[in-house]
Coordinates of C-alpha atoms and ligand atoms in Angstrom, one line a residue:
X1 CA 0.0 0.0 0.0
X2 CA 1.3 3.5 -0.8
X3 CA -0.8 5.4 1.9
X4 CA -3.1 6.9 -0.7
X5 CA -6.3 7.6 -0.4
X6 CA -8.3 5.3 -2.7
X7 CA -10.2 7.3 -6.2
X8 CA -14.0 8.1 -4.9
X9 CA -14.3 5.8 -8.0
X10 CA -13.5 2.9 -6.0
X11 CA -15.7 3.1 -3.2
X12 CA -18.8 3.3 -5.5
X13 CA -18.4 2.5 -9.5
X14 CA -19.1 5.1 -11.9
X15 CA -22.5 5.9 -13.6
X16 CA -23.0 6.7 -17.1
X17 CA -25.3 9.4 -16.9
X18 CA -26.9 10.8 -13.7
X19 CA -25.5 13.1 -10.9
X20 CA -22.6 12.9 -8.4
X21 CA -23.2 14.7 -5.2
X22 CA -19.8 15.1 -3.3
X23 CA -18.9 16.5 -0.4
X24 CA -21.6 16.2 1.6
X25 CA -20.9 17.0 5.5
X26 CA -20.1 12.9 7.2
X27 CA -23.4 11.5 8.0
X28 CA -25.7 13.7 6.1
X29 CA -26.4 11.6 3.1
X30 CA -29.5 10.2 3.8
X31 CA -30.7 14.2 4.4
X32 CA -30.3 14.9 1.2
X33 CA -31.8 11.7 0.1
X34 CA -34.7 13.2 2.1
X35 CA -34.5 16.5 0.5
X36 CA -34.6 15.6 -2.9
X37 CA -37.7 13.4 -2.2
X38 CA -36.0 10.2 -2.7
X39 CA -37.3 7.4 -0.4
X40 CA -37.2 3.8 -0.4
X41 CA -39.7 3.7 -3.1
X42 CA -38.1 5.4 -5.9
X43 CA -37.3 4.7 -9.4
X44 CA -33.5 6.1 -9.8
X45 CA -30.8 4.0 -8.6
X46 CA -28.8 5.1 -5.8
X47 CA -25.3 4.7 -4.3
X48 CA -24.5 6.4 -1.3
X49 CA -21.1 6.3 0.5
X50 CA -20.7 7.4 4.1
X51 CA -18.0 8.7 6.0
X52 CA -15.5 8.3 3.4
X53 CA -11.9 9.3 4.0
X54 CA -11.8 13.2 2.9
X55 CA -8.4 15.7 2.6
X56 CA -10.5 18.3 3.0
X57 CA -13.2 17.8 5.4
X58 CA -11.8 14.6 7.4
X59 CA -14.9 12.5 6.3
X60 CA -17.3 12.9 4.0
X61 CA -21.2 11.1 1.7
X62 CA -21.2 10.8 -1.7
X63 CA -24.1 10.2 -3.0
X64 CA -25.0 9.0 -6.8
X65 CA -27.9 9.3 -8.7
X66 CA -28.4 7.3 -11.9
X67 CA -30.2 8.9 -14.6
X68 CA -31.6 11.8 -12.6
X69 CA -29.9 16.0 -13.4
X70 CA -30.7 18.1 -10.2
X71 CA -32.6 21.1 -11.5
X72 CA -31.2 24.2 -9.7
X73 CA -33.9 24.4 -7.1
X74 CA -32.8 21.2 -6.1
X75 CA -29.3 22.2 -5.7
X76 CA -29.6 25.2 -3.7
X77 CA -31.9 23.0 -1.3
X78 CA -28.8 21.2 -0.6
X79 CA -27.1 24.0 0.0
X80 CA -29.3 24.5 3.3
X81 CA -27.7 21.3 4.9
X82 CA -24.4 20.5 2.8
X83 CA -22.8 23.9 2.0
X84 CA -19.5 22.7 1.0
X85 CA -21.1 20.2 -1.3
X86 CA -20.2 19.9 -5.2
X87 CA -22.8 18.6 -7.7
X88 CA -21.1 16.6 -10.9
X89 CA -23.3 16.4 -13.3
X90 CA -22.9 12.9 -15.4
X91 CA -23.0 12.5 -19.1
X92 CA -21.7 9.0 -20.4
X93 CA -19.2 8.3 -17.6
X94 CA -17.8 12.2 -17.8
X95 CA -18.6 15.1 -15.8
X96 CA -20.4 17.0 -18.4
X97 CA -21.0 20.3 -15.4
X98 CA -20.0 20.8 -11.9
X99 CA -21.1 23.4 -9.6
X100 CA -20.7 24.6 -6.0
X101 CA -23.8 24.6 -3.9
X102 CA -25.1 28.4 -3.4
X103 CA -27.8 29.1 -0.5
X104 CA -30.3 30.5 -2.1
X105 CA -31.8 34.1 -0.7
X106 CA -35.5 32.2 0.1
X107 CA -36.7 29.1 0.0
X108 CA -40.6 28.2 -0.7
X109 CA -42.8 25.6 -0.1
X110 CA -40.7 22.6 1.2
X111 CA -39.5 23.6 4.8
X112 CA -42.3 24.1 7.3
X113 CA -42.5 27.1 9.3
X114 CA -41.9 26.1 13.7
X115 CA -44.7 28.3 15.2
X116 CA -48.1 26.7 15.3
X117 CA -49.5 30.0 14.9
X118 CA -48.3 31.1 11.7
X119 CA -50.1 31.3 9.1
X120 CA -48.6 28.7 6.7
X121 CA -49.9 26.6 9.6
X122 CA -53.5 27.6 9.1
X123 CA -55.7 25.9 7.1
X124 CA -55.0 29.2 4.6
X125 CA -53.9 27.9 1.4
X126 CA -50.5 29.9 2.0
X127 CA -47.3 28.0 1.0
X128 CA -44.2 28.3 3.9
X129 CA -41.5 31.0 2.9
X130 CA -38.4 31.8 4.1
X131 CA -35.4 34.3 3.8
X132 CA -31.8 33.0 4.1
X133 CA -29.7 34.8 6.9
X134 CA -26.2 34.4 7.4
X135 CA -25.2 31.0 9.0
X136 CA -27.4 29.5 7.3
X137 CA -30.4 30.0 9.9
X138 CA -33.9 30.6 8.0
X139 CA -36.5 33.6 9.2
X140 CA -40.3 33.2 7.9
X141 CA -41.6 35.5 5.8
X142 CA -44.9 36.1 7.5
X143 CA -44.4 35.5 11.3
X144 CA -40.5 36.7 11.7
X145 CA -39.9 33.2 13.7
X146 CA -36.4 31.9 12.8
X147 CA -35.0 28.6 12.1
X148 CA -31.5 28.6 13.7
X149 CA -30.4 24.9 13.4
X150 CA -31.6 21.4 12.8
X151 CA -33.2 22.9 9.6
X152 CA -33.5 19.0 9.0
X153 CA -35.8 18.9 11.2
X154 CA -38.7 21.2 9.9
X155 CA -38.3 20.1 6.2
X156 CA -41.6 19.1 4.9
Ligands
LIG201 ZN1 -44.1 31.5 10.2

């Protein structure tokens, strides 16, 4: 053994088209499973590595998606949880785009607002909103409450 650290490749095989999701924060995979909707029912075939070996970030998910391009939306909803994350972009076994994460200044519709009296918790057909602060923490749009951490917790 030379001491290196083995090729992601290694731990999970390539895909031919689809979309690498790397550098995810240790242990968080199965969060952004959650956030892009993907439960034990779905169609696309996953690989997910956890707590992989990482120079950057000690350890590290990887998560692969076969035959599935993240839309944008999708992307920056990673962002929320998994802010160093890179998204590879897969055409025929090359990275055909890779982009950095970027929080995105509000988020609608998919993380639900904490105070039972807000309206998005009414029977009001009002979808949840939220502005982004810094550190990540989330303030509603119509009540002021803020989400400060385990953002996790509240997604819908
Ligand atoms: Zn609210």
């Amino acid at each position: 053994m030379s001491g290196k650290e083995p090729e992601d490749g290694l731990l999970i095989s390539p895909i031919q088209d689809g979309t690498v999701i790397d550098h995810i924060t240790g242990g968080e995979a199965l969060v952004v499973l959650r956030i892009l909707g993907i439960t034990g029912t779905t169609k696309e075939a996953i690989s997910v590595a956890t707590n992989v070996g990482s120079r950057i970030s000690g350890k590290k998910d990887i998560v692969k998606i076969s035959n599935r391009e993240l839309s944008k939306e999708e992307v920056d909803r990673i962002a929320l949880i998994a802010p160093n994350a890179t998204i590879n972009i897969i055409r025929d076994f090359r990275v055909f785009e890779k982009m950095k994460v970027e929080i995105p200044e509000s988020v609608t519709g998919f993380v639900c607002c904490p105070n039972p009296g807000c309206i998005t918790n009414s029977n009001e057909p009002v979808e949840s909103g939220f502005k982004t602060k810094k550190g990540g923490r989330l303030q509603c749009i119509y009540c002021d409450t803020i989400i400060s951490d385990n953002i996790v917790d509240y997604i819908i």
